[in-house]
CSV table of C-alpha atoms in Angstrom, one decimal:
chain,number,residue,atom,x,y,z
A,23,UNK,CA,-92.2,20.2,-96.5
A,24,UNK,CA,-93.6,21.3,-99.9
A,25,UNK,CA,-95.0,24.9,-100.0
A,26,UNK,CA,-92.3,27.4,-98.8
A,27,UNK,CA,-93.9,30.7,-98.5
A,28,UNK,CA,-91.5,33.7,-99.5
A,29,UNK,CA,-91.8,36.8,-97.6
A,30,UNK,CA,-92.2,38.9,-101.0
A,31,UNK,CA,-95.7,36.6,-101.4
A,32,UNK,CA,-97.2,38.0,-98.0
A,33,UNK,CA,-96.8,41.5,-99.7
A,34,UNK,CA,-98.6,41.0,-102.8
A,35,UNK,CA,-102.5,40.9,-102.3
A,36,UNK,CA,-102.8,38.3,-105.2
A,37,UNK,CA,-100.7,35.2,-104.1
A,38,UNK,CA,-102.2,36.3,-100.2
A,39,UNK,CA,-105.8,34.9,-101.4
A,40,UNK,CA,-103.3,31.6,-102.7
A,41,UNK,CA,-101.6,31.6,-98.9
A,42,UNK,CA,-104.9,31.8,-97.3
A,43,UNK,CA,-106.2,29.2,-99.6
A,44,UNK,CA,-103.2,26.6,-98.9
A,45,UNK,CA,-103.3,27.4,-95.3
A,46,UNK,CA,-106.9,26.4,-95.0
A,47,UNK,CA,-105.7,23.5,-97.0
A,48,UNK,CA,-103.4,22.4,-94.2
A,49,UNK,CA,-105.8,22.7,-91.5
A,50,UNK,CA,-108.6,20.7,-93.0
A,51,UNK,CA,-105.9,17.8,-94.3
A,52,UNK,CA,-106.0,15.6,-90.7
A,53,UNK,CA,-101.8,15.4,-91.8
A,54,UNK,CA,-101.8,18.8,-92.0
A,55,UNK,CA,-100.9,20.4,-88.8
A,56,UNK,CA,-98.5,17.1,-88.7
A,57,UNK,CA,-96.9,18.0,-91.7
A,58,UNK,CA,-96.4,21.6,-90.2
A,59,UNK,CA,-94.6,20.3,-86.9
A,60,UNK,CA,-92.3,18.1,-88.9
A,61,UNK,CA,-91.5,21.4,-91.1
A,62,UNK,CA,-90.5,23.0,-87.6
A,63,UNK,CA,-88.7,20.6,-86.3
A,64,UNK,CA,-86.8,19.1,-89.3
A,65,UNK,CA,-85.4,22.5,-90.1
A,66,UNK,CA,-87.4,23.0,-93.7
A,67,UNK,CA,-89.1,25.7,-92.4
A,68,UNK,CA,-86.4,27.9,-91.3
A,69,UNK,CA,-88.1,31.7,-92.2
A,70,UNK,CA,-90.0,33.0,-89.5
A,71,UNK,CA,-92.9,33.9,-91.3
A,72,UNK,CA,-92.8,30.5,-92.7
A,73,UNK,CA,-92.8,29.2,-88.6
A,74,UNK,CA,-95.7,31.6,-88.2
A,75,UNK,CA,-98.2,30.2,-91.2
A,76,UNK,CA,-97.0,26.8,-89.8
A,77,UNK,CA,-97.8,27.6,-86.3
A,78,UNK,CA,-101.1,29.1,-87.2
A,79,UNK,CA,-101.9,25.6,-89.0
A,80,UNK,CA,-101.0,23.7,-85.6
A,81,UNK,CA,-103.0,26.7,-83.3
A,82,UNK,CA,-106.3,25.6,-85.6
A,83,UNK,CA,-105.7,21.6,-84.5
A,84,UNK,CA,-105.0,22.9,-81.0
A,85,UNK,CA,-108.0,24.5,-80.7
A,86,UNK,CA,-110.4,22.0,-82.6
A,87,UNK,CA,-108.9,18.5,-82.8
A,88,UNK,CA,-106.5,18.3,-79.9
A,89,UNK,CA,-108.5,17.1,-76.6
A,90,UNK,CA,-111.3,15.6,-77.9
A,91,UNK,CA,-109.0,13.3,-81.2
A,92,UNK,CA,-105.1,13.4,-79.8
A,93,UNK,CA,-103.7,10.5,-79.5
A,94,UNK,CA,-100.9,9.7,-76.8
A,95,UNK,CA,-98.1,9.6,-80.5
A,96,UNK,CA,-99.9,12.7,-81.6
A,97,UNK,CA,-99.2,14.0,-77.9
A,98,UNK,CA,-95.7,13.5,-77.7
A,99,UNK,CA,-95.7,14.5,-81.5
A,100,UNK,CA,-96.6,18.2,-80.2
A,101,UNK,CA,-94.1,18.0,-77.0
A,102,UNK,CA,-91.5,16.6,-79.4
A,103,UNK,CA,-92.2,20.3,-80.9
A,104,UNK,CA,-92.0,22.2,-77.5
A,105,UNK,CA,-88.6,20.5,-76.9
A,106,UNK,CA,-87.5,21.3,-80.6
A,107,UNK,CA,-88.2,25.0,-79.7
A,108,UNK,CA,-86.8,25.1,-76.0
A,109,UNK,CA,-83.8,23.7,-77.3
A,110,UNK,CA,-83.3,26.1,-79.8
A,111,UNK,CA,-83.7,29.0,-77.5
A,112,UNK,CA,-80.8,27.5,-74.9
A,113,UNK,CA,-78.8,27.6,-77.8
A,114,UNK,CA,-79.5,31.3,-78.8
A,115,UNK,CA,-80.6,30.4,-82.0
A,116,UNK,CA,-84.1,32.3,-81.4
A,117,UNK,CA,-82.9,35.3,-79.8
A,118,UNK,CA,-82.6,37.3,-83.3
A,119,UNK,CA,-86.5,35.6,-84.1
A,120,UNK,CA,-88.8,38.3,-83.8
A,121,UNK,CA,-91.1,38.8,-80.8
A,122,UNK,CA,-94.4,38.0,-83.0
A,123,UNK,CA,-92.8,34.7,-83.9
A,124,UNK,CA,-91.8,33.9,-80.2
A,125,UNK,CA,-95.4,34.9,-79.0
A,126,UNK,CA,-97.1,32.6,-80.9
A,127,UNK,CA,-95.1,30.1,-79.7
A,128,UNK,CA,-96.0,30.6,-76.4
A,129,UNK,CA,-99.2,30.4,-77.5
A,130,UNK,CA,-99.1,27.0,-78.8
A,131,UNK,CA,-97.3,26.1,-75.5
A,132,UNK,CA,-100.3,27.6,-73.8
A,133,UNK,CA,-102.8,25.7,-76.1
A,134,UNK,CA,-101.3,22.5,-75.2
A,135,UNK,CA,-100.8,23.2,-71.2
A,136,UNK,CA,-104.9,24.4,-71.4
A,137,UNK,CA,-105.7,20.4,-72.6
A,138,UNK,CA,-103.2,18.9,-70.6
A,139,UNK,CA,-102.7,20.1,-67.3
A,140,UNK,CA,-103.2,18.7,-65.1
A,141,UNK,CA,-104.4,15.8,-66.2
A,142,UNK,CA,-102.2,14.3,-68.9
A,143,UNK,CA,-99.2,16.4,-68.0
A,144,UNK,CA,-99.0,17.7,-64.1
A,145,UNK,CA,-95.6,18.5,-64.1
A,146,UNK,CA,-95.9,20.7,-67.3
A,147,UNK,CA,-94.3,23.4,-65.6
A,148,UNK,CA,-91.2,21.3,-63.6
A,149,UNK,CA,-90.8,19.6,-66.8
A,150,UNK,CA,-90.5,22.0,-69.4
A,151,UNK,CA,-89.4,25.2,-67.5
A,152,UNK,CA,-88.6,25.2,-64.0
A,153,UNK,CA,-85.9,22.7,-64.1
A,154,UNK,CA,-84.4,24.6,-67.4
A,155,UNK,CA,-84.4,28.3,-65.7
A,156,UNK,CA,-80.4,28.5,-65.5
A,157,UNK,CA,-80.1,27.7,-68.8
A,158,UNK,CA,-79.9,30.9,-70.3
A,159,UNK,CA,-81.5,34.2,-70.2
A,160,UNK,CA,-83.7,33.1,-73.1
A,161,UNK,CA,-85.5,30.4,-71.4
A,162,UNK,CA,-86.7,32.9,-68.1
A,163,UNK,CA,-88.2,35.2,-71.2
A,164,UNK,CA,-89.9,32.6,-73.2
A,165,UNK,CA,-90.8,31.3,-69.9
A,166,UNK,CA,-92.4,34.4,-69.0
A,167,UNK,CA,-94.3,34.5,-72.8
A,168,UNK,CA,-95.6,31.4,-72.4
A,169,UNK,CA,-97.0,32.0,-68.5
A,170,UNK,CA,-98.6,35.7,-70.3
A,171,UNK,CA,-100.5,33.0,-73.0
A,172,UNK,CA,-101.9,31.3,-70.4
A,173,UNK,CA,-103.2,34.0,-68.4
A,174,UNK,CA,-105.0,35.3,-71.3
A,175,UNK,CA,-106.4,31.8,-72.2
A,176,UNK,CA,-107.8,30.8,-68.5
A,177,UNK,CA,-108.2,34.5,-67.2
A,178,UNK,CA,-108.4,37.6,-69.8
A,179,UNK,CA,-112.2,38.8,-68.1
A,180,UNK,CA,-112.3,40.8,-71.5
A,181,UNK,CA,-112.7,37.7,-73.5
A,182,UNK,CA,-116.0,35.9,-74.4
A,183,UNK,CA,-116.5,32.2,-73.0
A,184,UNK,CA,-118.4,29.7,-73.6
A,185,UNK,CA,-119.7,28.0,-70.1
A,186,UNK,CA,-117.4,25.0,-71.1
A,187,UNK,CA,-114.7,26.5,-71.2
A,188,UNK,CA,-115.4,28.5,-68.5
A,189,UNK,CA,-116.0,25.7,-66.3
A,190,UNK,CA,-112.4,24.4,-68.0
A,191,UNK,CA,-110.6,27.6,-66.9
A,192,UNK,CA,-112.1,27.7,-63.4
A,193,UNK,CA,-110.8,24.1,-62.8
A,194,UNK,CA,-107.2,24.7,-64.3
A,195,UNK,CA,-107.1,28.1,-61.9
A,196,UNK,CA,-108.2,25.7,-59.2
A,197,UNK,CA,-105.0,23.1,-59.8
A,198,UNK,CA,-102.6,25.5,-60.4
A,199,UNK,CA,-102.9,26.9,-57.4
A,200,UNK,CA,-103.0,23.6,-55.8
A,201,UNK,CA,-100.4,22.0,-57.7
A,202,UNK,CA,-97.7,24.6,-58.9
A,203,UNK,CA,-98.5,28.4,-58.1
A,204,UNK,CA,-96.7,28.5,-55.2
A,205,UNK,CA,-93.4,27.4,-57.5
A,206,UNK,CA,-94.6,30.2,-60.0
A,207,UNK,CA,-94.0,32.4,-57.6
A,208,UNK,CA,-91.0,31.5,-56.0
A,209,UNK,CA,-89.6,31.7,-59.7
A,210,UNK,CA,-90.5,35.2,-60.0
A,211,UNK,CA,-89.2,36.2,-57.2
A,212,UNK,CA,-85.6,34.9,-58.9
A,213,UNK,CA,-86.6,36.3,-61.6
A,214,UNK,CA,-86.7,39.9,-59.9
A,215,UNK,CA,-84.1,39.2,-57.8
A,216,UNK,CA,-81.1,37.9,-60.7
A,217,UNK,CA,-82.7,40.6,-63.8
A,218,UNK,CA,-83.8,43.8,-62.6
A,219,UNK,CA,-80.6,45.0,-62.5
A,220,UNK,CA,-79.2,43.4,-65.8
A,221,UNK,CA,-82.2,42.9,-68.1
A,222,UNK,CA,-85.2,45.8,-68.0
A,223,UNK,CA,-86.6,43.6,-70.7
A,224,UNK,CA,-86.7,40.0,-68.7
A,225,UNK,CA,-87.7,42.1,-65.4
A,226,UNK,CA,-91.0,44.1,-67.2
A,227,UNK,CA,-91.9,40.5,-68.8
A,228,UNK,CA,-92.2,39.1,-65.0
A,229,UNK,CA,-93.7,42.4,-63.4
A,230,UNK,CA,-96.6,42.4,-66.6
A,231,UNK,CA,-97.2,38.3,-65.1
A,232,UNK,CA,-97.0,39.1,-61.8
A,233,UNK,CA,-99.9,41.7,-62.6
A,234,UNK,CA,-101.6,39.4,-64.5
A,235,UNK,CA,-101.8,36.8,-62.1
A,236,UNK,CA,-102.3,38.8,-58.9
A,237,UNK,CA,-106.0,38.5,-59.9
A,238,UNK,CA,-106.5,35.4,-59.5
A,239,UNK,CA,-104.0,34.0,-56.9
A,240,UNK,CA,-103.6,34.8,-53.5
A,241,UNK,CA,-101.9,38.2,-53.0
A,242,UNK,CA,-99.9,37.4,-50.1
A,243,UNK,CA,-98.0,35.6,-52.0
A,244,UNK,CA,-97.1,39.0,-53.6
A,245,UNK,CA,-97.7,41.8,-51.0
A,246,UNK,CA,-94.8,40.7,-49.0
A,247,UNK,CA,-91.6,42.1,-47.5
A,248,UNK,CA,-89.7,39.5,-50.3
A,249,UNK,CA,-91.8,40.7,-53.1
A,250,UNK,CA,-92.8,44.8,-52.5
A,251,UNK,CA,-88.7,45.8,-52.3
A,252,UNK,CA,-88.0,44.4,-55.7
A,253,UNK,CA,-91.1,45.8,-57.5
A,254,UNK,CA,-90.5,49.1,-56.1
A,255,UNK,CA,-86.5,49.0,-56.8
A,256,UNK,CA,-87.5,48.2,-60.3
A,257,UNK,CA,-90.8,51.4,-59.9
A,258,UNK,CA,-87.6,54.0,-59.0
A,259,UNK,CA,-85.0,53.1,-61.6
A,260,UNK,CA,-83.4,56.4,-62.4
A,261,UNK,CA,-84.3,55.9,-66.4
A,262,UNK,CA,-87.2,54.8,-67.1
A,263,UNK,CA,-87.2,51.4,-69.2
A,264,UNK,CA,-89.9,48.1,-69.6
A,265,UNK,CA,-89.2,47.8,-66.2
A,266,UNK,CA,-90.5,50.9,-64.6
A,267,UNK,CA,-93.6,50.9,-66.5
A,268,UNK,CA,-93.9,47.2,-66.0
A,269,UNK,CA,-93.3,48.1,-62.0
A,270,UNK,CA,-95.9,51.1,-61.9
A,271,UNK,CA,-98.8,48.6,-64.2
A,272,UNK,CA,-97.8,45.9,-61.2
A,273,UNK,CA,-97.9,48.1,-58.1
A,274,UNK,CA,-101.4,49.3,-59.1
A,275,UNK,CA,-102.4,45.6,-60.4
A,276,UNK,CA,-101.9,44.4,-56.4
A,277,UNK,CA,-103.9,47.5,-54.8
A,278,UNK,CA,-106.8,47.1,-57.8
A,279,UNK,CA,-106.9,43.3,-56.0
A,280,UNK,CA,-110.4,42.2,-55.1
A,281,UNK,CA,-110.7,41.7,-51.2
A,282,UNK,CA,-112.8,43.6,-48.1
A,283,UNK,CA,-112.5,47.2,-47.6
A,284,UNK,CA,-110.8,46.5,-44.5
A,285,UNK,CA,-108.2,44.7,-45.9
A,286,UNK,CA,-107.5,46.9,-48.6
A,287,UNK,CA,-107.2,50.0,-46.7
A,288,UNK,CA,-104.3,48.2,-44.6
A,289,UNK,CA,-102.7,47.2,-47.9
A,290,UNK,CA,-103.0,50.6,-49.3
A,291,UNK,CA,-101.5,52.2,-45.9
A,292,UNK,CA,-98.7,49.3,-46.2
A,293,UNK,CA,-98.2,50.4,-49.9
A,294,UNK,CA,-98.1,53.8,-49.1
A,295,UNK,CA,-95.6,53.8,-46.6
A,296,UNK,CA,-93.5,51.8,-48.1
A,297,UNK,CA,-93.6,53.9,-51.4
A,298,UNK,CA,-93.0,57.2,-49.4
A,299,UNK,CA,-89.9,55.4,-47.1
A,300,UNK,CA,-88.3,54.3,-51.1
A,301,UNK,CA,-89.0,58.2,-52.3
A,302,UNK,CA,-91.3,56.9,-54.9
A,303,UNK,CA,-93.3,60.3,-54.3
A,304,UNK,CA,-90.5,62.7,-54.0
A,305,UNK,CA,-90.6,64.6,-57.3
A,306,UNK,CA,-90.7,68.6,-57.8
A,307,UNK,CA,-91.5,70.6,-60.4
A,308,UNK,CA,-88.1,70.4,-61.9
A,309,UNK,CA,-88.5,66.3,-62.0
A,310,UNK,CA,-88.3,64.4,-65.9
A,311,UNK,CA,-91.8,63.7,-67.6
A,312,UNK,CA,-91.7,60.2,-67.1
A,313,UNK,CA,-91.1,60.6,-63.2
A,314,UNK,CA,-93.8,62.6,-63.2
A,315,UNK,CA,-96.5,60.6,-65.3
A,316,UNK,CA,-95.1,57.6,-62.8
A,317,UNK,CA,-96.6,59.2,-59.5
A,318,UNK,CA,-99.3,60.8,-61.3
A,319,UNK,CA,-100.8,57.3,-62.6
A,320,UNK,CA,-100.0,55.5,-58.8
A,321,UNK,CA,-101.7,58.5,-57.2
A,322,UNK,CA,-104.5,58.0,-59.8
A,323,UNK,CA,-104.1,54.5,-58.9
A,324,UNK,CA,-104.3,55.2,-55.1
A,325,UNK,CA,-107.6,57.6,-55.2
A,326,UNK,CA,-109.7,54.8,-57.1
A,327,UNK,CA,-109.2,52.1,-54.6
A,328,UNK,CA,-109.8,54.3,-51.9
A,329,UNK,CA,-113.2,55.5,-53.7
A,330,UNK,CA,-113.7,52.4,-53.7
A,331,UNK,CA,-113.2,51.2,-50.7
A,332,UNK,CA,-115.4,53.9,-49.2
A,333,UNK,CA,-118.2,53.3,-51.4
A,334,UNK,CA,-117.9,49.5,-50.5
A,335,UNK,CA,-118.0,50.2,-46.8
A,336,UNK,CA,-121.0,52.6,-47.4
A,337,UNK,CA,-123.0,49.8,-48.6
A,338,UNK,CA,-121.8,46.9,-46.3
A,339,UNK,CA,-123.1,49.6,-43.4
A,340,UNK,CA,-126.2,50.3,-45.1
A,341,UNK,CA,-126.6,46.0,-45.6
A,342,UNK,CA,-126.0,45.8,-41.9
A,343,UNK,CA,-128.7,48.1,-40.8
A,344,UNK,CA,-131.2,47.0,-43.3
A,345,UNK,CA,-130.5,43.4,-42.6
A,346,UNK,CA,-130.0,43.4,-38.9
C-alpha cells in the first residue's frame, strides 16, 4: 500500500497537517479502510505507527459504514483481519508491539463484536477466543483487551449515548448474559487460577474486567467461594505489582455493586470476614506504604457502602410509613 508514514513525519508539525490530510483521504475513499486492512494483513504495513494510522482509518468505517453498508465479503474481509492479528499474537510476533498499538486493536475487535453479536456472529467469543485460550499467554492478554473495549463501548456510564445506541447496548448486555457470560466467567476464573502466580500483568488485566463487568452482570457469579480466594490471594501479594492494585480496584468494584441494603450488608460482613481470616487488615505502623494505602482505600471503600446502605434503609423506612 502506497503512503508509508515514517515515524520522523509524526514529529514534525508540517508533514502532520499532510498525515491528517491523507488519513481523511483514506476514510472518505469507500476503498479506503479496504486498502488499510490489506496493508495489515499483507505485511506492507509492518511499523506500528503505520498499524495505528491504518487502524484509525478502519475504526472511522467501523463506526460509520459498517452495520448499516457491510457486506457479508466486506465481513469476512474484517474477520479475515481479526485472524491475521490473533495469529500473529500465538506466534509472539506482537508481544514487543506496544500496548497503544495492541489497544486499539482490541478496539476494532470491539467495534466489530458491537455490530455483530449476536446476530451475525453469536459465537464471537467461542470462535475467536475461547477455543484459542491455551495457545499462549498472549492470547488470555489480548483477550482480556479486547473484553476491557467492549465494556467501555456497551457500559462506560461516563460516556454520552445517543438513545440508539443505548437501546443497542442494553440489548447486547441482555444476550451476553444469555448467550456467553456465564463462559466469560468461567474463563476468568482460569485466568486467576493459571496467572496470578506467574504473570502480575495477565492477572491485573482480568481483576480491572472482572471490575468492570461486575456492574452489570450478576455478582454471584463473582462473590463466590471459587472467585473471593483468588482475588484476595492476588489483594495480599507480598510486593505490590498490577495485580494488587488490580485486586484492591476489584474487591471494592463487587461491594460498590448496586443491590438492596439487605443484601449488601451480608456481602460486606462476608467480605469482611473473609478479608480479616486472609490478614488483609493486619498492618502496623511499621507496615510498607503501599500496604498501607491498600487497607486505607478498602476501609475507605468499606465506610461508603455502609453510608450508603444506611442512608438507603433510612429512606425505604421512611417510604414504608408514608406509603403504608
Amino acid at each position: 500500500m502506497q503512503g508509508d508514514i515514517s515515524s520522523s513525519v509524526l514529529t514534525d508539525p508540517t508533514q502532520q497537517a499532510r498525515v491528517y490530510e491523507y488519513l481523511e483521504r483514506l476514510k472518505q475513499d469507500p476503498n479506503g479502510w479496504r486498502n488499510c486492512v490489506q496493508g495489515i494483513v499483507d505485511g506492507s504495513a509492518l511499523e506500528a505507527h503505520n498499524q495505528f494510522l491504518f487502524l484509525q482509518v478502519i475504526e472511522s468505517y467501523l463506526r460509520s459504514q459498517y452495520q448499516s453498508t457491510s457486506t457479508e465479503a466486506e465481513q469476512q474481509m474484517m474477520r479475515a483481519l481479526m485472524s491475521n492479528w490473533l495469529e500473529r499474537v500465538q506466534s509472539g510476533h506482537v508481544s514487543a508491539e506496544p500496548v497503544y498499538l495492541k489497544n486499539k486493536m482490541a478496539l476494532i475487535f470491539s467495534l466489530v463484536y458491537v455490530v455483530d453479536f449476536p446476530s451475525r456472529w453469536p459465537g464471537f467469543f467461542k470462535e475467536v477466543f475461547l477455543n484459542n485460550m491455551a495457545a499462549s499467554p498472549s492470547v488470555v492478554e489480548f483477550y482480556l483487551r479486547t473484553l476491557m473495549a467492549i465494556d467501555s463501548e456497551v457500559a462506560d456510564r461516563e460516556i454520552q449515548r445517543s438513545k440508539l445506541e443505548f437501546d443497542r447496548n442494553t440489548a447486547i448486555k441482555d444476550a451476553m448474559r444469555e448467550l456467553c457470560i456465564t463462559d466469560l466467567v468461567q474463563s476468568w476464573l482460569v485466568i486467576l487460577r493459571d496467572y496470578r502466580a506467574s504473570s502480575g500483568k495477565v492477572s491485573g488485566l482480568c481483576l480491572n474486567v472482572i471490575g468492570s463487568y461486575i456492574s452489570w452482570i450478576d455478582v454471584n457469579l463473582i462473590a463466590n467461594e471459587q472467585f473471593v480466594p483468588l482475588i484476595v490471594d492476588c489483594l495480599n501479594r507480598p510486593e505490590a505489582d498490577e495485580a494488587d492494585e488490580a485486586a484492591t480496584d476489584c474487591v471494592c468494584a463487587i461491594l460498590q455493586k448496586g443491590m438492596p441494603p439487605a443484601t449488601k450488608l451480608e456481602l460486606v460482613e462476608a467480605m469482611v470476614a473473609f478479608l480479616q481470616h486472609s490478614g488483609t487488615f493486619d498492618v502496623t505502623q511499621n507496615s510498607d506504604e503501599d500496604a498501607l494505602s491498600k487497607v486505607g482505600e478498602l476501609v475507605n471503600c468499606l465506610g461508603t457502602v455502609l453510608i450508603e446502605c444506611y442512608n438507603k434503609s433510612v429512606l425505604l423506612f421512611l417510604f414504608s410509613i408514608i406509603y403504608n
